mmCIF file of C-alpha atoms in Angstrom:
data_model
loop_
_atom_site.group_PDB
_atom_site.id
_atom_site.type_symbol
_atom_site.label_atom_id
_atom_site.label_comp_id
_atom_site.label_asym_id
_atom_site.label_seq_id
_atom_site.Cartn_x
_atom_site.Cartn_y
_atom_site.Cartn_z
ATOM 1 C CA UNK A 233 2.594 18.549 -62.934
ATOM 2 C CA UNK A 234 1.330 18.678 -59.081
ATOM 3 C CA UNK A 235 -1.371 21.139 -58.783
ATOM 4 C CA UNK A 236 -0.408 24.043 -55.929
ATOM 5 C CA UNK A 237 -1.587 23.673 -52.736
ATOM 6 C CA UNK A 238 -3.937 26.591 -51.918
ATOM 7 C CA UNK A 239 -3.788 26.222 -48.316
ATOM 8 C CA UNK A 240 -0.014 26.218 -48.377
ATOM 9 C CA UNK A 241 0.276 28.936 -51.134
ATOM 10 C CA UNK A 242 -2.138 31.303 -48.655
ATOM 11 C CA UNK A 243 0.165 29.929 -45.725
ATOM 12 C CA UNK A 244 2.837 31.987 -47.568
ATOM 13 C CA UNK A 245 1.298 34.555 -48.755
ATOM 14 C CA UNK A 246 0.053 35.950 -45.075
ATOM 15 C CA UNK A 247 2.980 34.236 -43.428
ATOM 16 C CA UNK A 248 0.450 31.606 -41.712
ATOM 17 C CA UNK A 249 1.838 27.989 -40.872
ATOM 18 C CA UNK A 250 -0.380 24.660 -41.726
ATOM 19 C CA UNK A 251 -1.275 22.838 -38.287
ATOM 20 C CA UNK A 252 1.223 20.461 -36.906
ATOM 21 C CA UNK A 253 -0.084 16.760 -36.822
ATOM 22 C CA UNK A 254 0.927 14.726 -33.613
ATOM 23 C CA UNK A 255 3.945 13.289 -35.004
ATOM 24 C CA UNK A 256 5.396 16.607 -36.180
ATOM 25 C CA UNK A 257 4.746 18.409 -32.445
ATOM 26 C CA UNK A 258 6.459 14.688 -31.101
ATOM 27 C CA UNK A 259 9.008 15.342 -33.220
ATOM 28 C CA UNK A 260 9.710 18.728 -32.841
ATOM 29 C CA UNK A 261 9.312 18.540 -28.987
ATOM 30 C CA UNK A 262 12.238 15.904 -29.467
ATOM 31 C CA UNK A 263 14.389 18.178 -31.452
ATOM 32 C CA UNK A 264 13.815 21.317 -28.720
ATOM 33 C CA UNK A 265 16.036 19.154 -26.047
ATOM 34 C CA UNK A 266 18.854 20.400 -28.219
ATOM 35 C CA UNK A 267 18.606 23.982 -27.139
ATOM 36 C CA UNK A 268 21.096 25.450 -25.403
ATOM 37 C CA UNK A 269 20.685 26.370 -22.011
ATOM 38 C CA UNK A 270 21.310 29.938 -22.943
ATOM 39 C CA UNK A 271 18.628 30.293 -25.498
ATOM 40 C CA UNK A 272 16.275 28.508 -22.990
ATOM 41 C CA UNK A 273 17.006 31.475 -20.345
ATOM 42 C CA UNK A 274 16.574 33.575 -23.092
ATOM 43 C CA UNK A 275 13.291 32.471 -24.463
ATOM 44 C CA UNK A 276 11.939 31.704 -20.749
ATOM 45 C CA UNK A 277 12.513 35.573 -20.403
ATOM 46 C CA UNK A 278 11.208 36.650 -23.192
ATOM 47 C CA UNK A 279 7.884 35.071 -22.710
ATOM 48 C CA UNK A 280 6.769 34.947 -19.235
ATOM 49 C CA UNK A 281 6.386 37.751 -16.424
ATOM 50 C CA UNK A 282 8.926 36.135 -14.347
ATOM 51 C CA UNK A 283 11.266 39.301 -14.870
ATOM 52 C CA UNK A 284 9.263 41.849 -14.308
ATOM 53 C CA UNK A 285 8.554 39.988 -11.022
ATOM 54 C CA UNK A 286 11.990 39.738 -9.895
ATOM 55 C CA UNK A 287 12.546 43.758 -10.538
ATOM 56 C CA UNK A 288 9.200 44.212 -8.828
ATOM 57 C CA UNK A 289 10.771 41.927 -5.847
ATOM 58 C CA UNK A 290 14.186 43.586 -6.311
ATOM 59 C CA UNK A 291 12.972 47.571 -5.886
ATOM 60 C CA UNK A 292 10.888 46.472 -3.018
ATOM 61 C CA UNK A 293 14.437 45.412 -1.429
ATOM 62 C CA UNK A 294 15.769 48.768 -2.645
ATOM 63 C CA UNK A 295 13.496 51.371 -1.673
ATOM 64 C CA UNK A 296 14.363 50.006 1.674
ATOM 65 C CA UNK A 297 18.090 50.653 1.442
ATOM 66 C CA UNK A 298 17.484 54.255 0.227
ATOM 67 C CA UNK A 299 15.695 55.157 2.599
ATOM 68 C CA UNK A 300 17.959 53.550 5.086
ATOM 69 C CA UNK A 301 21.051 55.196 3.954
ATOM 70 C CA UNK A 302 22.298 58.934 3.252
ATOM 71 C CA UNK A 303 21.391 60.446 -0.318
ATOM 72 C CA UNK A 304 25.224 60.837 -0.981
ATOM 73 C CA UNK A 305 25.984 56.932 -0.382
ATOM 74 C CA UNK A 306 26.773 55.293 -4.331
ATOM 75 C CA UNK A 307 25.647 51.635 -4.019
ATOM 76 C CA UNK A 308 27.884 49.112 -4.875
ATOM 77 C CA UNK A 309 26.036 46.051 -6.379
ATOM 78 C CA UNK A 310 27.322 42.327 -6.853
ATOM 79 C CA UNK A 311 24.970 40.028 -8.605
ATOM 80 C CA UNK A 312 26.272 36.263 -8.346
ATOM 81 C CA UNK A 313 26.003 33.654 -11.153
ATOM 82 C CA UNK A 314 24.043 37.118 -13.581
ATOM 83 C CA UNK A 315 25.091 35.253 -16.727
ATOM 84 C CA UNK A 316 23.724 37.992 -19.117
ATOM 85 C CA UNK A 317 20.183 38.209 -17.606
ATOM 86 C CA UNK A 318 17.936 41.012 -18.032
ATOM 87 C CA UNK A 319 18.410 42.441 -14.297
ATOM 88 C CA UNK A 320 22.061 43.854 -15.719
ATOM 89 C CA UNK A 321 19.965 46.320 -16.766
ATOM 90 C CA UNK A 322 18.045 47.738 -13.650
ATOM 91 C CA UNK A 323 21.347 46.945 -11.597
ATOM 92 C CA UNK A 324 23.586 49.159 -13.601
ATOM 93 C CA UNK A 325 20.816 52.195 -13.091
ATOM 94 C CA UNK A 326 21.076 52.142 -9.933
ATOM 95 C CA UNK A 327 24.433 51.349 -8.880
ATOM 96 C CA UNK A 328 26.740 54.759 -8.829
ATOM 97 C CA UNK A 329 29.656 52.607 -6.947
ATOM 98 C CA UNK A 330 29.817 50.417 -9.270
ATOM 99 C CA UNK A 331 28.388 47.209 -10.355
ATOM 100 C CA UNK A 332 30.116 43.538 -10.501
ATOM 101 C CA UNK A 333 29.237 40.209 -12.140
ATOM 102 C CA UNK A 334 30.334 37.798 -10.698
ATOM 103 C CA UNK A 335 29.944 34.348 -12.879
ATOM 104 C CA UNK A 336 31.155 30.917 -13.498
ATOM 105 C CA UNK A 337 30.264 30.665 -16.938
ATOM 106 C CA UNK A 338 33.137 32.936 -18.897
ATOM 107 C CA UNK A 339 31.026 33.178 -22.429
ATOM 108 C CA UNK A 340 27.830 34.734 -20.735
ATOM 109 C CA UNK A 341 30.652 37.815 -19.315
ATOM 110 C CA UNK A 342 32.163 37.640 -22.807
ATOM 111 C CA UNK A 343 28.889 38.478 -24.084
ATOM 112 C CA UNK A 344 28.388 41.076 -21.136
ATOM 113 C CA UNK A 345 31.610 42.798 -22.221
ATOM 114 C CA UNK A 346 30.887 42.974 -25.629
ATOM 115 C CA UNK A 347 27.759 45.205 -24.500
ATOM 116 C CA UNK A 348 29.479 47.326 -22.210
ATOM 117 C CA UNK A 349 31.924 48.154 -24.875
ATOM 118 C CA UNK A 350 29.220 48.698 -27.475
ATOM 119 C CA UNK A 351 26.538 50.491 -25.180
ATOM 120 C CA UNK A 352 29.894 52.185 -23.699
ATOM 121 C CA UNK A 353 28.449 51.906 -19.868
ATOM 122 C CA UNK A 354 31.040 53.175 -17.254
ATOM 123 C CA UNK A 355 31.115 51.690 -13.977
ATOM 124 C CA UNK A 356 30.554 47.592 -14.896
ATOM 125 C CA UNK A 357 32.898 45.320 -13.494
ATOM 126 C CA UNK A 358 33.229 41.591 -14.501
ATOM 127 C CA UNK A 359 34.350 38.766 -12.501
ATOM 128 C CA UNK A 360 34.655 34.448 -13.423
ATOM 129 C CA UNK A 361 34.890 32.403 -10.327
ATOM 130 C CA UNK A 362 33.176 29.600 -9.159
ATOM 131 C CA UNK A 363 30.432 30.151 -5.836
ATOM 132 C CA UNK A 364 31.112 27.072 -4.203
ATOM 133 C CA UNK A 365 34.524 27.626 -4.247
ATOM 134 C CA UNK A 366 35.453 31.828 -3.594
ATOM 135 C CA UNK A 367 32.791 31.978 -1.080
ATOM 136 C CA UNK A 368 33.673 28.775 0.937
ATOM 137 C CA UNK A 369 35.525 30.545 3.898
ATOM 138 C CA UNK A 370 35.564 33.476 5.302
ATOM 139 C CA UNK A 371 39.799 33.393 4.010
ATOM 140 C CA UNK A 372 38.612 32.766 0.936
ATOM 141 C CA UNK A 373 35.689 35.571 0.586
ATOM 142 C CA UNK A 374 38.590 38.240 2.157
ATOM 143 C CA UNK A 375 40.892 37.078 -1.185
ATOM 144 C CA UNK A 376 38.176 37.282 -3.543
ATOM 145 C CA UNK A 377 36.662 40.410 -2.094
ATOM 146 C CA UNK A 378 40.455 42.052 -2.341
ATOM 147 C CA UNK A 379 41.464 40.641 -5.795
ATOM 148 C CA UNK A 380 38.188 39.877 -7.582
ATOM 149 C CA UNK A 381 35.734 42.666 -6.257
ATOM 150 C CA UNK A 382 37.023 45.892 -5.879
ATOM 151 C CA UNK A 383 38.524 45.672 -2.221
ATOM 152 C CA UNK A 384 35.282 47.424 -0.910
ATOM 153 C CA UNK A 385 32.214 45.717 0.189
ATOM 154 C CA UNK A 386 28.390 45.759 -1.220
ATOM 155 C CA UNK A 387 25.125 47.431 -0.508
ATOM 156 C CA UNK A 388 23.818 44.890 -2.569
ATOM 157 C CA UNK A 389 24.039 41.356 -3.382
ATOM 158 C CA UNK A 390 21.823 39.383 -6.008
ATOM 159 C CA UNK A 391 21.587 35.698 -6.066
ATOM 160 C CA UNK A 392 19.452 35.114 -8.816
ATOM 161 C CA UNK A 393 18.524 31.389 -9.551
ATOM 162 C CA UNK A 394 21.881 30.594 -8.917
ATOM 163 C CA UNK A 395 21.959 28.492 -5.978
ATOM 164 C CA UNK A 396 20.403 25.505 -8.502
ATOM 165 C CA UNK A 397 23.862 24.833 -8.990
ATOM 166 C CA UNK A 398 25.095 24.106 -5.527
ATOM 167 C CA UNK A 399 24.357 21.466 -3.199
ATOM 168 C CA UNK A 400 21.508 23.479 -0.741
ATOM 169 C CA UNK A 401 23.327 22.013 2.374
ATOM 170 C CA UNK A 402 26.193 24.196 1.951
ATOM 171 C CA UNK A 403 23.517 27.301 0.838
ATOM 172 C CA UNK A 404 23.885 28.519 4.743
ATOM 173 C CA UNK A 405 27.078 28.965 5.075
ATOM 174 C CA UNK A 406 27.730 30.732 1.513
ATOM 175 C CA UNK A 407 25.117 33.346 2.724
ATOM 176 C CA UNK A 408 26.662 33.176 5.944
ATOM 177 C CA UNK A 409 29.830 34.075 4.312
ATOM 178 C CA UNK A 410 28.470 36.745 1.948
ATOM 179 C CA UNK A 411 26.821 38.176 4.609
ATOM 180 C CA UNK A 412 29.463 39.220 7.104
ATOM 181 C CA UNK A 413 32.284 39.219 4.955
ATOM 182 C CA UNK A 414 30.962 40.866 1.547
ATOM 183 C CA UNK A 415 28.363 42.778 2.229
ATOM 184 C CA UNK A 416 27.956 46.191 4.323
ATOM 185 C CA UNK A 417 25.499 48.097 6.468
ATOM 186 C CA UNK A 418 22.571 48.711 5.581
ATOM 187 C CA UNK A 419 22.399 46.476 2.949
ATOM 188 C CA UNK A 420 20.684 43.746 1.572
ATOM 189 C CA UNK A 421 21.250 40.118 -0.397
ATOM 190 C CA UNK A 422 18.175 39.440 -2.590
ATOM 191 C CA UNK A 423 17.695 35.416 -3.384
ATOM 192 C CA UNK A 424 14.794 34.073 -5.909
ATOM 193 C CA UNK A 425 14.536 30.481 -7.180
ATOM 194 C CA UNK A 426 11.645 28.501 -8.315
ATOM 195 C CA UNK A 427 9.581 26.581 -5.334
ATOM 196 C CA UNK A 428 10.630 23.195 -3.953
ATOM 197 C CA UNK A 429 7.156 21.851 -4.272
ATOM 198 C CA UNK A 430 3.532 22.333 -5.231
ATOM 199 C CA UNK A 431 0.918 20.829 -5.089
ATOM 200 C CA UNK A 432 -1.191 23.029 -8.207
ATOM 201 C CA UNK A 433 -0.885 21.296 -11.249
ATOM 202 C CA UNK A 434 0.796 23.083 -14.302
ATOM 203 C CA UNK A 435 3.504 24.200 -12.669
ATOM 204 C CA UNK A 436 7.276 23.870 -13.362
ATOM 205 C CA UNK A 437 7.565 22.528 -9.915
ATOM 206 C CA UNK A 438 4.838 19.884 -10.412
ATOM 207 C CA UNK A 439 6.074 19.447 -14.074
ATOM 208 C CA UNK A 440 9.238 18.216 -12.492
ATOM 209 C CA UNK A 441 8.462 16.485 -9.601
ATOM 210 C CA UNK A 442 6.242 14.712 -11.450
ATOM 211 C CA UNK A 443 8.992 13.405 -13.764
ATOM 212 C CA UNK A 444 11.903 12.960 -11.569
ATOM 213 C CA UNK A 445 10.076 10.933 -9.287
ATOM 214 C CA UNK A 446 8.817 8.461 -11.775
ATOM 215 C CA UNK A 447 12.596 8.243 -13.492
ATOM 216 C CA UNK A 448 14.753 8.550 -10.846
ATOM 217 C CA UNK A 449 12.868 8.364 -8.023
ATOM 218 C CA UNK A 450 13.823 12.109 -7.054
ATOM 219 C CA UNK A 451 12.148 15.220 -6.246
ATOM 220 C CA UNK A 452 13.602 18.938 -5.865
ATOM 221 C CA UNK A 453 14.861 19.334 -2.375
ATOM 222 C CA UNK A 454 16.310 22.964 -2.927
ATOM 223 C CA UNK A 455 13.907 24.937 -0.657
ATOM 224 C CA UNK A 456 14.937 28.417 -0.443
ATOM 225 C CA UNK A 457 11.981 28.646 2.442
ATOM 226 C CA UNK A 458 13.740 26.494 4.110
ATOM 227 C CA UNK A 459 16.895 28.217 4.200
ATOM 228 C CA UNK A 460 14.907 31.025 5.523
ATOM 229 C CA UNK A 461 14.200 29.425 8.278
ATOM 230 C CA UNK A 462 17.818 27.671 9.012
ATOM 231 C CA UNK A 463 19.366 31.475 8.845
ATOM 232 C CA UNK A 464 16.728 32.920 11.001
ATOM 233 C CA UNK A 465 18.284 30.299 13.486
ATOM 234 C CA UNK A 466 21.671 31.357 13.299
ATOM 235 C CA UNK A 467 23.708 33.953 15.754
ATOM 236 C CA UNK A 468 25.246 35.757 12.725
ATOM 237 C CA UNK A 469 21.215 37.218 11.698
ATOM 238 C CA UNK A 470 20.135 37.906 14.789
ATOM 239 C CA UNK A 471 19.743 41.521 14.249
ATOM 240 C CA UNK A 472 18.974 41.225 10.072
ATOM 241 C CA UNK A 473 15.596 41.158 9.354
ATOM 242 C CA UNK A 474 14.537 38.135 6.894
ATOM 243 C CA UNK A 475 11.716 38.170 5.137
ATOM 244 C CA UNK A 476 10.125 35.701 2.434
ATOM 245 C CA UNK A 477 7.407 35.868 -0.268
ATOM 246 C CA UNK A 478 6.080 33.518 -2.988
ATOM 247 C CA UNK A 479 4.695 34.922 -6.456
ATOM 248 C CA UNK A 480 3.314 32.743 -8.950
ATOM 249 C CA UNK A 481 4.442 33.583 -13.036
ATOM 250 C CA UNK A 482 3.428 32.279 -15.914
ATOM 251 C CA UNK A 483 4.860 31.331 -19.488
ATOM 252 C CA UNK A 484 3.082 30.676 -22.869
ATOM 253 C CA UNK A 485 4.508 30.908 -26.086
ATOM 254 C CA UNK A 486 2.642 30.111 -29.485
ATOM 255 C CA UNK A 487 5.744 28.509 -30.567
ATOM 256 C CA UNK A 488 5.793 24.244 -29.917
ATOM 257 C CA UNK A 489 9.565 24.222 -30.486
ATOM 258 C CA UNK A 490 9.852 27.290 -27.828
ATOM 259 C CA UNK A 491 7.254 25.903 -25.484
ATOM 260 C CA UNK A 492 9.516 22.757 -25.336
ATOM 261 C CA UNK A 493 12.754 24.633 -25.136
ATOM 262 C CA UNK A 494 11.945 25.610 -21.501
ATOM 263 C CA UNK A 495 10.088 22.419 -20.594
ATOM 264 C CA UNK A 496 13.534 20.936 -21.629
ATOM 265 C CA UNK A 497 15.465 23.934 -19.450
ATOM 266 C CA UNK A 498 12.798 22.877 -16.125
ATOM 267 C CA UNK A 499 13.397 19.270 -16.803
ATOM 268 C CA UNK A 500 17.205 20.076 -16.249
ATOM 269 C CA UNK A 501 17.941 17.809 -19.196
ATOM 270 C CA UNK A 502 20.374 17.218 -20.216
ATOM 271 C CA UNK A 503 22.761 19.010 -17.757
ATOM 272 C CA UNK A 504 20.937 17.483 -14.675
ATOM 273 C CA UNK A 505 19.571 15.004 -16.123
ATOM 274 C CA UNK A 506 19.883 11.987 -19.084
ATOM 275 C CA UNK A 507 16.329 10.389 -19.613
ATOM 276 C CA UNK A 508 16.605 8.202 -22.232
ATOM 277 C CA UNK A 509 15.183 8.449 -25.523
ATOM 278 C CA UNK A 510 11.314 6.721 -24.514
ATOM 279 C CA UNK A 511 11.993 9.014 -21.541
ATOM 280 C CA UNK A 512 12.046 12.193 -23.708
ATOM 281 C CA UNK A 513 9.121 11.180 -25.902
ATOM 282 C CA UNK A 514 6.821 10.493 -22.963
ATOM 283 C CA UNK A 515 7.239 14.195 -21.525
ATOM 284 C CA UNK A 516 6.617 15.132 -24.854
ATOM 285 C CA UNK A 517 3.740 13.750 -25.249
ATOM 286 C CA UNK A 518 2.558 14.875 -21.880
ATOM 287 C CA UNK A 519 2.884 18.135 -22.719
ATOM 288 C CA UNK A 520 1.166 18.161 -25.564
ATOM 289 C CA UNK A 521 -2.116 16.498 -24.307
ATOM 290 C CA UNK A 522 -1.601 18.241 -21.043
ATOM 291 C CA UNK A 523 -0.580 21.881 -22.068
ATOM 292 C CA UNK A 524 -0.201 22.867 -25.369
ATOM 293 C CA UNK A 525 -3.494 21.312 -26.932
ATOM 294 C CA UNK A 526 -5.574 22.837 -23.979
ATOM 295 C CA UNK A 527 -3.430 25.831 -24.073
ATOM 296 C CA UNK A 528 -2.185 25.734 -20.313
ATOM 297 C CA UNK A 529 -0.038 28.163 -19.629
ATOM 298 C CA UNK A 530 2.765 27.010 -17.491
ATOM 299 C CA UNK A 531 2.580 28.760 -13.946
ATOM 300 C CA UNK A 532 5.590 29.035 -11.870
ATOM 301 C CA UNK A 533 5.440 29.426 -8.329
ATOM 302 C CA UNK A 534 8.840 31.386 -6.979
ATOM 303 C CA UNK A 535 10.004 32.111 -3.446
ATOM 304 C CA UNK A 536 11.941 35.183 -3.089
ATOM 305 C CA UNK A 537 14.251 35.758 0.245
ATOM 306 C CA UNK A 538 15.212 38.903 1.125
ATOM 307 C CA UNK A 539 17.848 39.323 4.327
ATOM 308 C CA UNK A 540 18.192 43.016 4.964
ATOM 309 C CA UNK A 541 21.236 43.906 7.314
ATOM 310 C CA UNK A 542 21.109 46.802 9.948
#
C-alpha cells in the first residue's frame, strides 16, 4: 500500500494547497477563459479598489448637486447598462425619487429583482432596453423617458463602463441625447471606463494593447478623454461644466484561476474577441512570468467624466 503523503496530509489538515507546477497554472489559466462574464465582474469587484473609487468619484459628483439644489428636492437616479454592480447600493441611499436600471442584459435585472423583493427596498425601478437603440433620437429618448422611465426626468445619470459596448463614434450624440432630453437642472451624468492607452506597464490597458495589436493588429480606441473634449465643443454644453480625472486601481488575488478570470474579462475574450487556442496559451504564459510569479499586481488606470448641468 502507498505510503501517505505528509505534505499533502498537512495540506489538508490546515487547509493549505501544494504549489502549482507550470503546467498546472498553464492549464488552469486555460480553463479560467470559461468564466462567465458575470463572475469576472464579480470577482474583478471583489478584489480590487476600483469600487470604492467609483463611489469616491460618484459623491464628489453628488455633493455638488446637493448643494446646488433645495433640501426638499428627492433625486431621481438612472444608472445605464448597472447590470447588478455594487453602485445599486450607494444609488438606492440616496435616491428618494426613485431609482431606475436601465439594462440590456434581462438576467442581471432578474437577479436585481430578486433582491429588491428579498431586501424588500421601495422605490427601485427596473428597465431592459438596448442604449444604442432608446437613446438614438431625441423621438426616441421622449418614448423611452414616457414609457420606460417614469415620465419625469433625472438628477442623475450613471454610465458606468457601459459605453464598451457601443461604437465611441456615436458616444456624443447618446450623451447629447441624455443630456437635454433625460436629464434635469442641476444635475449631473457621471461616465467611468478604463483608459484608452498607457504607456506604464502592468496595466489592463497595456495588458491589452499589447495583445490586440500583435493578434489583430488593433488597439482600444474608446477614449472617454476624448469625448470630453468633442462635448466641450458642442453648442448643447456650452453652459455645463465638464470636468475629467484619471485614478489608477489595482487588482491582486491569491487565486491563479481568479487572477486569470479577469485577465480573460480585459482581454474581452471571448465576447470581443476569439484568439485561438496557441493564442490563449501565450497570454497565459505571459502572465505568469510577467505577473503572477513576481506578484504584480495589475494596475488600472480609469478616466472618469463628469458633465454637471446648470
Amino acid at each position: 500500500m502507498n505510503k501517505p503523503n505528509p505534505f499533502l496530509y498537512s495540506a489538508v489538515l490546515f487547509g493549505k494547497s501544494p504549489p502549482l507546477n507550470h503546467k498546472n497554472l498553464i492549464d488552469i489559466g486555460l480553463e479560467a477563459a470559461e468564466t462567465p462574464l458575470r463572475r469576472q465582474v464579480k470577482l474583478w469587484a471583489r478584489h480590487s479598489n476600483e469600487k470604492a473609487d467609483v463611489a469616491s468619484e460618484l459623491m464628489t459628483a453628488v455633493r455638488h448637486l446637493i448643494r446646488q439644489n433645495p433640501p426638499e428636492r428627492a433625486f431621481r437616479s438612472l444608472s445605464i447598462g448597472s447590470s447588478d454592480e455594487p453602485q445599486f447600493r450607494l444609488l438606492q441611499a440616496i435616491s428618494g425619487g426613485g431609482i431606475w436600471l436601465f439594462d440590456a442584459d434581462r438576467e442581471a435585472l432578474e437577479f436585481v429583482r430578486e433582491r429588491v423583493r428579498r431586501q424588500m427596498l421601495s422605490g427601485v425601478h427596473l428597465a431592459n432596453g438596448d442604449l444604442t437603440i432608446d437613446f438614438s433620437s431625441p423621438e426616441s429618448a421622449q418614448d423611452v423617458r414616457a414609457t420606460k422611465l417614469g415620465d419625469a426626468p433625472f438628477d442623475l445619470i450613471l454610465l458606468h463602463h457601459v459605453l464598451y459596448y457601443c461604437d465611441s463614434a456615436i458616444w456624443p450624440d447618446i450623451i447629447e441625447i441624455l443630456f437635454q432630453e433625460i436629464l434635469r437642472g442641476p444635475g449631473a451624468i457621471h461616465v467611468a471606463l478604463m483608459s484608452a492607452s498607457s504607456c506604464e506597464p502592468y496595466t489592463t490597458t497595456w495588458l491589452y494593447n499589447h495583445f490586440a495589436k500583435k493578434f489583430y493588429g488593433h488597439h482600444n480606441n474608446q477614449d472617454l478623454l476624448v469625448l470630453g473634449e468633442v462635448l466641450s465643443s458642442r453648442q448643447a454644453f456650452a453652459k455645463a461644466v465638464i470636468s475629467q480625472r484619471t485614478v489608477p486601481s489595482s487588482f491582486w488575488c491569491d487565486d491563479f484561476s481568479i487572477f486569470m478570470a479577469v485577465v480573460w474579462m480585459i482581454m474581452l475574450y471571448p465576447d470581443g474577441h476569439q484568439y485561438s487556442i496557441e493564442q490563449r496559451r501565450e497570454i497565459v504564459e505571459f502572465v505568469v512570468s510577467e505577473f503572477w510569479l513576481p506578484k504584480h499586481r495589475l494596475k488600472q488606470n480609469q478616466d472618469y467624466l463628469t458633465i454637471i448641468s446648470q
